Coordinates of C-alpha atoms and ligand atoms in Angstrom, one line a residue:
X1264 CA 14.1 13.1 -17.6
X1265 CA 16.4 15.1 -15.3
X1266 CA 18.2 12.8 -13.3
X1267 CA 19.7 13.2 -10.1
X1268 CA 20.5 9.9 -8.9
X1269 CA 21.8 10.1 -4.9
X1270 CA 21.2 6.5 -4.4
X1271 CA 23.8 5.7 -6.9
X1272 CA 26.3 8.2 -5.0
X1273 CA 26.0 6.1 -2.0
X1274 CA 28.8 3.6 -1.2
X1275 CA 29.0 0.8 -4.0
X1276 CA 27.8 -2.1 -2.0
X1277 CA 24.6 -0.3 -1.2
X1278 CA 23.5 -1.6 -4.8
X1279 CA 24.6 -3.1 -8.1
X1280 CA 24.5 -1.5 -11.5
X1281 CA 22.7 -3.2 -14.1
X1282 CA 21.1 -2.6 -17.2
X1283 CA 17.7 -4.0 -18.1
X1284 CA 17.4 -6.5 -20.6
X1285 CA 15.7 -5.9 -23.6
X1286 CA 12.4 -7.3 -24.8
X1287 CA 11.2 -8.7 -28.0
X1288 CA 8.2 -6.1 -28.9
X1289 CA 7.2 -3.8 -26.2
X1290 CA 3.5 -2.4 -26.7
X1291 CA 2.4 0.7 -24.4
X1292 CA -0.7 -0.6 -22.3
X1293 CA -1.0 2.6 -20.0
X1294 CA 0.8 5.6 -19.2
X1295 CA 0.0 8.0 -16.6
X1296 CA 0.3 11.5 -18.2
X1297 CA -0.5 13.2 -15.0
X1298 CA 2.0 11.9 -12.9
X1299 CA 4.3 12.1 -16.0
X1300 CA 3.5 15.7 -15.7
X1301 CA 4.2 15.7 -11.8
X1302 CA 7.5 14.7 -12.3
X1303 CA 8.1 17.3 -14.8
X1304 CA 9.0 14.6 -17.9
X1305 CA 9.2 16.3 -20.6
X1306 CA 7.4 14.5 -23.4
X1307 CA 7.1 16.6 -26.2
X1308 CA 7.7 14.6 -29.5
X1309 CA 7.8 11.4 -27.4
X1310 CA 5.0 8.6 -29.2
X1311 CA 3.9 5.9 -27.8
X1312 CA 6.8 3.5 -29.3
X1313 CA 9.3 5.7 -28.0
X1314 CA 7.3 5.6 -24.3
X1315 CA 7.3 1.6 -24.8
X1316 CA 11.0 1.4 -25.4
X1317 CA 11.5 3.4 -22.6
X1318 CA 9.5 1.6 -20.1
X1319 CA 10.4 -1.7 -21.1
X1320 CA 13.8 -1.2 -20.2
X1321 CA 14.6 -1.4 -24.4
X1322 CA 16.1 2.0 -24.3
X1323 CA 17.9 4.0 -21.2
X1324 CA 17.1 7.4 -21.1
X1325 CA 20.1 9.6 -20.5
X1326 CA 21.1 10.6 -17.5
X1327 CA 19.7 7.2 -15.9
X1328 CA 22.0 5.2 -13.8
X1329 CA 20.0 1.8 -13.5
X1330 CA 20.9 0.0 -10.5
X1331 CA 19.3 -2.8 -8.2
X1332 CA 19.2 -2.0 -4.5
X1333 CA 20.6 -4.7 -2.0
X1334 CA 18.0 -5.4 0.9
X1335 CA 17.3 -8.5 3.3
X1336 CA 14.2 -9.2 4.9
X1337 CA 11.9 -11.5 7.3
X1338 CA 9.8 -13.3 4.9
X1339 CA 7.1 -14.8 6.8
X1340 CA 8.8 -14.5 10.1
X1341 CA 12.2 -16.3 8.6
X1342 CA 14.9 -13.9 8.0
X1343 CA 16.6 -13.9 4.7
X1344 CA 20.2 -11.9 4.5
X1345 CA 19.9 -11.4 1.2
X1346 CA 16.8 -10.6 -1.0
X1347 CA 17.4 -7.4 -2.9
X1348 CA 15.8 -6.2 -6.4
X1349 CA 15.8 -9.7 -8.2
X1350 CA 13.6 -8.3 -11.1
X1351 CA 13.1 -4.3 -10.3
X1352 CA 15.7 -1.6 -11.7
X1353 CA 16.3 1.9 -10.5
X1354 CA 16.3 4.1 -13.3
X1355 CA 17.1 7.2 -11.3
X1356 CA 15.5 9.9 -9.2
X1357 CA 14.0 13.2 -10.3
X1358 CA 12.8 16.1 -8.6
X1359 CA 9.1 16.7 -9.3
X1360 CA 7.3 19.8 -9.3
X1361 CA 6.5 19.9 -5.9
X1362 CA 10.0 19.6 -5.0
X1363 CA 10.1 16.1 -3.9
X1364 CA 12.6 13.5 -4.8
X1365 CA 11.0 10.5 -6.6
X1366 CA 12.3 7.1 -7.6
X1367 CA 11.5 5.9 -11.4
X1368 CA 12.2 2.1 -11.1
X1369 CA 11.2 -0.4 -13.9
X1370 CA 9.9 -4.0 -12.5
X1371 CA 10.1 -6.8 -14.5
X1372 CA 12.9 -5.6 -16.4
X1373 CA 15.1 -8.6 -16.4
X1374 CA 17.7 -10.3 -13.7
X1375 CA 20.2 -8.6 -11.5
X1376 CA 22.8 -9.8 -9.3
X1377 CA 19.8 -10.3 -6.8
X1378 CA 17.4 -12.3 -8.6
X1379 CA 18.5 -15.6 -6.8
X1380 CA 16.8 -18.2 -9.3
X1381 CA 14.3 -15.8 -10.9
X1382 CA 13.8 -14.9 -14.3
X1383 CA 13.4 -11.0 -13.5
X1384 CA 10.6 -10.7 -15.3
X1385 CA 6.7 -10.1 -14.2
X1386 CA 3.5 -11.2 -15.9
X1387 CA 1.3 -9.1 -17.5
X1388 CA -1.9 -9.9 -15.2
X1389 CA 0.4 -9.0 -11.8
X1390 CA 1.8 -5.8 -13.6
X1391 CA -2.0 -4.4 -14.3
X1392 CA -3.0 -5.4 -11.0
X1393 CA -0.2 -3.5 -9.5
X1394 CA -1.2 -0.7 -11.7
X1395 CA -4.4 -0.4 -10.6
X1396 CA -4.7 -0.7 -7.1
X1397 CA -1.5 1.4 -6.8
X1398 CA -3.3 4.2 -8.5
X1399 CA -6.7 3.3 -6.8
X1400 CA -5.1 3.5 -3.2
X1401 CA -3.6 7.1 -4.3
X1402 CA -7.0 7.9 -5.1
X1403 CA -8.3 7.0 -1.8
X1404 CA -5.9 9.3 -0.3
X1405 CA -3.6 6.9 1.1
X1406 CA 0.2 7.1 0.4
X1407 CA 1.1 4.5 -2.1
X1408 CA 3.8 3.9 -4.8
X1409 CA 2.5 5.1 -8.3
X1410 CA 2.1 3.4 -11.7
X1411 CA 3.7 5.6 -14.1
X1412 CA 3.6 3.0 -17.1
X1413 CA 2.5 -0.7 -18.2
X1414 CA 4.2 -2.5 -20.8
X1415 CA 3.2 -5.4 -22.6
X1416 CA 6.8 -7.0 -23.6
X1417 CA 5.3 -9.3 -26.1
X1418 CA 7.4 -12.1 -24.7
X1419 CA 6.0 -14.6 -22.4
X1420 CA 7.2 -15.7 -18.9
X1421 CA 7.0 -19.2 -17.3
X1422 CA 5.2 -19.4 -14.4
X1423 CA 2.7 -22.2 -13.5
X1424 CA 1.8 -22.0 -17.2
X1425 CA 3.5 -19.8 -19.7
X1426 CA 1.9 -16.1 -19.7
X1427 CA 2.3 -13.0 -21.4
X1428 CA 5.2 -10.9 -19.9
X1429 CA 4.9 -7.2 -18.8
X1430 CA 6.9 -4.4 -17.2
X1431 CA 5.3 -2.0 -14.5
X1432 CA 7.2 1.6 -14.3
X1433 CA 6.6 2.4 -10.3
X1434 CA 7.4 5.5 -8.8
X1435 CA 8.0 6.0 -5.1
X1436 CA 9.3 8.6 -2.7
X1437 CA 12.0 6.2 -2.3
X1438 CA 12.4 2.2 -2.2
X1439 CA 14.3 2.0 0.9
X1440 CA 12.7 -0.9 2.8
X1441 CA 13.3 -2.0 6.6
X1442 CA 14.8 -4.9 4.5
X1443 CA 17.4 -2.4 3.6
X1444 CA 18.4 -1.6 7.1
X1445 CA 18.7 -5.6 7.8
X1446 CA 20.5 -6.2 5.0
X1447 CA 23.5 -4.1 6.8
X1448 CA 22.7 -5.1 10.4
X1449 CA 23.3 -8.8 9.1
X1450 CA 26.7 -7.7 8.4
X1451 CA 27.4 -6.1 11.2
X1452 CA 28.0 -2.8 9.0
X1453 CA 27.2 -0.1 11.4
X1454 CA 28.9 2.7 9.2
X1455 CA 26.7 1.5 6.3
X1456 CA 23.4 1.6 8.5
X1457 CA 24.3 5.1 9.9
X1458 CA 25.0 6.4 6.4
X1459 CA 21.6 4.7 5.4
X1460 CA 19.9 6.4 8.4
X1461 CA 21.6 10.2 7.3
X1462 CA 20.5 9.4 3.9
X1463 CA 16.9 8.9 5.4
X1464 CA 17.0 11.8 7.3
X1465 CA 17.7 14.0 4.6
X1466 CA 15.4 12.6 2.0
X1467 CA 12.1 11.5 4.0
X1468 CA 12.6 13.3 7.9
X1469 CA 14.8 16.4 7.6
X1470 CA 12.7 17.4 10.7
X1471 CA 14.5 14.9 13.4
X1472 CA 17.7 16.5 12.4
X1473 CA 17.5 18.9 15.1
X1474 CA 16.4 16.6 17.9
X1475 CA 18.8 15.9 20.7
X1476 CA 18.6 12.0 19.7
X1477 CA 18.3 12.3 15.9
X1478 CA 18.3 8.5 15.2
X1479 CA 15.8 7.8 18.1
X1480 CA 13.5 10.4 16.8
X1481 CA 14.2 8.6 13.5
X1482 CA 12.6 5.4 14.5
X1483 CA 9.9 7.4 16.3
X1484 CA 9.0 9.4 13.0
X1485 CA 8.9 6.2 11.0
X1486 CA 7.0 4.1 13.6
X1487 CA 4.2 6.8 13.5
X1488 CA 4.1 7.2 9.5
X1489 CA 3.7 3.4 9.7
X1490 CA 1.1 3.3 12.0
X1491 CA -0.8 5.9 10.3
X1492 CA -0.4 4.0 7.2
X1493 CA -1.8 0.6 8.5
X1494 CA -4.5 2.5 9.9
X1495 CA -5.6 3.8 7.0
X1496 CA -5.7 0.5 5.3
X1497 CA -7.6 -0.6 8.0
X1498 CA -10.3 2.1 7.4
X1499 CA -10.5 1.0 3.9
X1500 CA -10.4 -2.9 4.3
X1501 CA -7.3 -3.4 2.7
X1502 CA -4.9 -6.5 3.4
X1503 CA -1.8 -5.7 1.6
X1504 CA -1.1 -9.7 2.0
X1505 CA 2.6 -9.7 2.2
X1506 CA 3.8 -7.6 5.2
X1507 CA 7.4 -9.0 5.0
X1508 CA 9.9 -6.6 6.2
X1509 CA 11.3 -6.0 2.6
X1510 CA 7.9 -4.7 1.6
X1511 CA 7.8 -2.1 4.2
X1512 CA 8.6 1.5 2.5
X1513 CA 10.6 3.7 5.0
X1514 CA 8.8 6.6 3.8
X1515 CA 5.4 5.1 4.9
X1516 CA 4.0 4.3 1.5
X1517 CA 2.1 1.2 0.4
X1518 CA 4.6 -0.7 -1.7
X1519 CA 4.9 -3.8 -3.5
X1520 CA 0.8 -4.7 -4.5
X1521 CA 1.3 -8.4 -4.8
X1522 CA -1.8 -10.8 -3.7
X1523 CA -3.3 -7.7 -1.9
X1524 CA -6.9 -7.3 -1.8
X1525 CA -10.1 -5.2 -0.3
X1526 CA -12.3 -7.2 1.3
X1527 CA -15.7 -7.4 0.4
X1528 CA -17.9 -9.1 3.1
X1529 CA -16.6 -8.3 6.6
X1530 CA -14.4 -10.8 8.4
X1531 CA -11.8 -9.6 10.9
X1532 CA -9.8 -12.9 9.9
X1533 CA -9.8 -12.3 6.4
X1534 CA -6.6 -13.5 4.2
X1535 CA -6.6 -13.7 0.2
X1536 CA -2.8 -14.6 -0.5
X1537 CA -2.7 -18.1 -1.5
X1538 CA 1.1 -17.9 -0.1
X1539 CA -0.1 -16.8 3.7
X1540 CA -1.2 -20.4 4.5
X1541 CA -1.0 -19.2 8.2
X1542 CA -2.7 -16.1 8.1
X1543 CA 0.1 -14.3 9.3
X1544 CA -0.9 -11.3 7.4
X1545 CA -5.0 -11.5 7.9
X1546 CA -6.5 -8.2 8.3
X1547 CA -6.9 -7.6 11.9
X1548 CA -3.5 -9.1 12.4
X1549 CA -1.8 -6.0 10.5
X1550 CA -1.4 -3.8 13.2
X1551 CA 0.3 -6.0 15.3
X1552 CA 2.7 -7.3 12.3
X1553 CA 3.6 -3.5 11.8
X1554 CA 4.5 -3.2 15.1
X1555 CA 6.7 -6.4 14.7
X1556 CA 8.3 -5.0 11.6
X1557 CA 9.2 -1.6 13.2
X1558 CA 11.1 -3.8 16.1
X1559 CA 12.9 -5.5 13.5
X1560 CA 14.0 -1.8 11.9
X1561 CA 14.6 -1.1 15.8
X1562 CA 17.1 -4.0 16.2
X1563 CA 19.1 -2.6 13.2
X1564 CA 19.5 1.0 14.8
X1565 CA 20.2 -0.1 18.6
X1566 CA 24.0 0.5 18.1
X1567 CA 23.1 4.0 16.9
X1568 CA 20.6 4.9 19.6
X1569 CA 23.0 4.3 22.8
X1570 CA 26.6 3.2 23.4
X1571 CA 25.3 1.5 26.6
X1572 CA 23.5 -1.5 24.8
X1573 CA 20.6 -1.8 27.7
X1574 CA 19.9 1.8 27.5
X1575 CA 19.6 1.4 23.7
X1576 CA 17.0 -1.6 24.1
X1577 CA 15.2 0.5 26.6
X1578 CA 14.6 3.1 24.1
X1579 CA 13.9 1.1 21.4
X1580 CA 11.5 -0.7 23.5
X1581 CA 9.8 2.6 24.6
X1582 CA 9.1 3.3 21.0
X1583 CA 7.5 0.0 20.3
X1584 CA 5.5 0.5 23.3
X1585 CA 4.3 3.5 22.2
X1586 CA 3.3 2.0 18.7
X1587 CA 1.2 -0.5 20.8
X1588 CA -0.8 2.5 22.7
X1589 CA -1.0 4.9 20.1
X1590 CA -2.4 2.5 17.3
X1591 CA -6.0 1.9 18.8
X1592 CA -6.1 5.7 19.8
X1593 CA -5.7 6.4 15.9
X1594 CA -7.8 3.4 14.8
X1595 CA -10.7 4.5 16.9
X1596 CA -10.3 8.2 15.7
X1597 CA -10.7 7.1 12.1
X1598 CA -13.4 4.8 13.1
X1599 CA -15.0 8.1 14.4
X1600 CA -15.0 9.7 11.3
X1601 CA -16.4 7.0 9.1
X1602 CA -19.3 7.1 11.4
X1603 CA -19.6 10.9 11.1
X1604 CA -18.7 11.5 14.5
X1605 CA -16.5 14.5 15.4
X1606 CA -16.6 15.0 19.3
X1607 CA -15.4 11.6 21.6
X1608 CA -17.5 9.9 23.9
X1609 CA -16.2 6.8 26.5
X1610 CA -18.9 4.8 24.7
X1611 CA -17.5 4.9 21.1
X1612 CA -15.3 2.2 21.0
X1613 CA -18.2 0.1 21.9
X1614 CA -20.4 1.5 19.7
X1615 CA -17.8 0.8 16.6
X1616 CA -17.4 -2.9 17.7
X1617 CA -20.7 -3.4 17.9
X1618 CA -21.5 -2.4 14.7
X1619 CA -18.5 -4.6 13.5
X1620 CA -19.6 -7.4 15.0
X1621 CA -22.9 -7.3 13.3
X1622 CA -21.5 -6.7 10.0
X1623 CA -19.4 -10.0 10.9
X1624 CA -22.6 -12.0 11.9
X1625 CA -24.7 -10.8 8.9
X1626 CA -21.4 -11.2 6.6
X1627 CA -21.9 -8.0 5.0
X1628 CA -19.9 -5.9 2.5
X1629 CA -17.7 -3.7 4.7
X1630 CA -17.3 -1.2 2.0
X1631 CA -20.9 -0.6 1.2
X1632 CA -22.1 -0.8 4.9
X1633 CA -20.2 2.4 5.7
X1634 CA -21.3 3.8 2.6
X1635 CA -25.2 3.0 3.0
X1636 CA -24.8 4.4 6.4
X1637 CA -23.8 8.1 4.9
X1638 CA -27.2 7.7 3.4
X1639 CA -28.8 7.0 6.7
X1640 CA -26.9 10.2 7.7
X1641 CA -29.1 12.3 5.7
X1642 CA -32.5 10.6 6.1
X1643 CA -32.4 7.4 3.8
X1644 CA -31.8 3.9 6.5
X1645 CA -33.4 1.7 4.3
X1646 CA -30.5 0.7 2.3
X1647 CA -28.4 0.2 5.8
X1648 CA -31.0 -1.8 6.9
X1649 CA -31.6 -4.0 4.1
X1650 CA -28.1 -5.4 4.3
X1651 CA -28.7 -7.0 7.4
X1652 CA -29.8 -10.5 8.2
X1653 CA -30.0 -9.3 12.1
X1654 CA -32.4 -6.7 11.6
X1655 CA -33.6 -5.9 14.8
X1656 CA -29.8 -5.7 15.8
X1657 CA -29.2 -3.6 12.8
X1658 CA -32.5 -1.4 14.2
X1659 CA -31.2 -1.3 17.7
X1660 CA -27.5 -0.2 16.5
X1661 CA -29.1 2.3 14.2
X1662 CA -31.1 4.1 17.1
X1663 CA -28.0 4.3 19.6
X1664 CA -25.6 5.6 16.7
X1665 CA -28.2 8.3 15.9
X1666 CA -28.7 9.1 19.1
X1667 CA -24.7 9.8 19.5
X1668 CA -24.3 11.2 16.4
X1669 CA -27.5 13.6 16.7
X1670 CA -25.8 15.3 19.8
X1671 CA -23.7 17.0 18.1
X1672 CA -23.9 20.3 16.7
X1673 CA -23.7 19.4 12.8
X1674 CA -26.3 19.4 10.7
X1675 CA -27.4 16.0 9.0
X1676 CA -26.2 16.9 5.4
X1677 CA -23.0 18.2 6.5
X1678 CA -22.1 14.9 8.7
X1679 CA -23.5 13.0 5.6
X1680 CA -21.1 14.9 3.3
X1681 CA -18.0 14.2 5.9
X1682 CA -19.0 10.6 5.9
X1683 CA -19.2 10.5 2.2
X1684 CA -15.6 11.7 1.9
X1685 CA -14.2 9.0 3.9
X1686 CA -16.2 6.1 3.2
X1687 CA -15.4 5.3 -0.4
X1688 CA -17.8 4.1 -3.0
X1689 CA -15.8 2.6 -5.2
X1690 CA -12.6 0.0 -4.4
X1691 CA -10.9 -1.7 -6.7
X1692 CA -12.6 -4.8 -6.0
X1693 CA -11.0 -8.1 -6.5
X1694 CA -13.4 -9.7 -8.7
X1695 CA -13.3 -6.9 -11.1
X1696 CA -9.5 -6.9 -11.4
X1697 CA -9.9 -10.6 -12.1
X1698 CA -12.0 -9.7 -14.9
X1699 CA -9.8 -7.2 -16.0
X1700 CA -6.6 -9.6 -16.0
X1701 CA -8.5 -12.1 -17.6
X1702 CA -9.6 -10.3 -20.4
X1703 CA -6.2 -8.7 -20.9
X1704 CA -4.3 -11.9 -20.8
X1705 CA -6.7 -14.1 -22.6
X1706 CA -8.5 -12.0 -25.0
X1707 CA -6.0 -9.5 -25.3
X1708 CA -8.8 -6.7 -24.6
X1709 CA -7.5 -3.7 -22.5
X1710 CA -11.0 -1.9 -22.7
X1711 CA -11.7 -3.5 -19.0
X1712 CA -8.4 -2.1 -17.4
X1713 CA -8.9 1.2 -18.7
X1714 CA -12.8 1.6 -17.5
X1715 CA -11.7 0.2 -14.3
X1716 CA -8.9 2.8 -14.2
X1717 CA -11.5 5.8 -14.8
X1718 CA -13.7 4.0 -12.1
X1719 CA -11.5 3.9 -9.5
X1720 CA -10.0 7.2 -9.8
X1721 CA -13.0 8.8 -8.3
X1722 CA -13.7 6.5 -5.0
X1723 CA -15.5 8.8 -3.1
X1724 CA -18.4 9.9 -5.8
X1725 CA -21.4 7.5 -6.9
X1726 CA -21.4 8.1 -10.6
X1727 CA -24.2 6.2 -12.3
X1728 CA -21.4 5.0 -14.9
X1729 CA -19.7 3.4 -12.3
X1730 CA -22.1 1.5 -10.5
X1731 CA -21.1 -2.0 -11.3
X1732 CA -17.5 -1.3 -10.0
X1733 CA -19.4 -0.1 -6.7
X1734 CA -21.4 -3.1 -6.4
X1735 CA -20.3 -6.4 -4.1
X1736 CA -19.2 -9.8 -6.2
X1737 CA -22.3 -11.9 -6.5
X1738 CA -21.7 -15.5 -4.9
X1739 CA -20.3 -16.7 -8.0
X1740 CA -18.2 -13.9 -8.5
X1741 CA -16.4 -14.1 -5.3
X1742 CA -12.7 -14.3 -5.1
X1743 CA -11.3 -16.5 -2.3
X1744 CA -7.7 -16.4 -3.2
X1745 CA -5.3 -14.2 -5.0
X1746 CA -1.9 -14.9 -6.2
X1747 CA 1.5 -13.4 -5.9
X1748 CA 2.0 -13.9 -9.7
X1749 CA 5.7 -13.3 -9.4
Ligands
AMP2557 P1 8.1 -10.0 -3.3 O1 7.6 -11.4 -3.0 O2 7.6 -9.5 -4.8 O3 8.1 -9.0 -2.4 O4 9.8 -10.1 -3.6 C1 10.4 -10.8 -2.9 C2 11.6 -11.3 -3.2 O5 11.9 -11.8 -4.6 C3 12.3 -9.8 -3.8 O6 13.9 -9.7 -3.5 C4 12.6 -10.0 -5.4 O7 13.2 -8.9 -6.5 C5 12.1 -11.2 -5.7 N1 11.7 -11.9 -7.0 C6 10.3 -12.0 -7.0 N2 10.0 -12.4 -8.0 C7 11.1 -12.6 -9.1 C8 11.5 -12.9 -10.2 N3 10.9 -13.5 -11.3 N4 12.8 -13.0 -10.4 C9 13.5 -12.3 -9.7 N5 13.5 -12.4 -8.5 C10 12.4 -12.3 -8.1
MG2558 MG1 8.7 -7.0 -2.3

């Protein structure tokens, strides 16, 4: 790895140097060779045992400057002035083959100065979940951190029960979070906020440098990427589960795949996370929460926006107002694509809402409904119709959709093809993930994990060998709660 560690060169109080704590018996479970290639890692002559040693933290590669990043964050609405990487260690950064700077970070590699009462470790189950879901997200075309490696540690971690431990190696555009800004804002360290902004501009938003008000432009640009990201989640029925400000990456990537899940049957109020008792991060709350998180970021940037505080607040509020106004438009344009529509009509919003209401009432599977609508687009409406209890309602809606879609100049097959490119057939379904984890943790069987990785790598295809991954859970397979598993 040819490291170039820019974060380590930032002022001392941005991070804490720390070495990974070695584990007893590292065993390589998965390694993402494709990603390694993209990162330009030279792995010639490196065997699995060596990879396991490196990606468990037992061997620190030359050029790495391991550190834990400092950050704060609002957790479920409550501000915690010091969180930080409590079980993650940034090895360093590499410039990938596309010229992009990428972080390589171990998660579960032992305690740091920010561990508070935690053990700095991760259980194997959540490691596998993060691996599968982050890679699936990427395959769906949605910005996300990537998984480079998963290693079993050969040690047990104590949670509610004793569980096998694991380390996941995560690759990110960066690990800077809204909470990173909050850490310095809480300490009224404006110099640090400025340094962080300049670093973020350089690394993620170089285009704002030329703007008359670069820090305002930065806030706008971060807000825009966040909107885009949350809209993409909404389109595929993804529920992050813990949209705390420390889990919001400034780069606009999905990060921290904890108790996240893709919903099966459509329910706008769906919550999976066992720790989200109030439903703060329910599916339909996500856009509003994203805006709330951007408001917290805006507060941190106020001193940089204008010397006149009222003026600064006004500018920040304008960004938030823009967020509120832009999101529904973005959402509707995404939904139009899902319905195969390329033009705009004033009644489109109602058309979409009526379908969603129908889906909610019939408790149909979110992913399959849209996928079967693709079939209806090229002539086979039966599978779509067959999903609904309210058949008359479904027929009435189909007729309206046909009338609307057929006005457009597209051919049926082109429309169906465009729809299949945005409506996935395979998502990483919760009940399959649970099976994968159970097989790995209880029986040491990793075959289901590898099989699922293959299936979720091609989400927009319907391949006979992956049919079981496309199917909705049967009644007894349904998952109602997901656990953070930290
Ligand atoms: P998360 O809920 O995973 O986003 O983590 C929230 C905070 O708790 C972060 O500061 C983590 O680093 C920290 N944390 C979570 N699990 C552990 C653990 N097992 N040991 C130490 N710190 C942890
Ligand atoms: Mg986190």
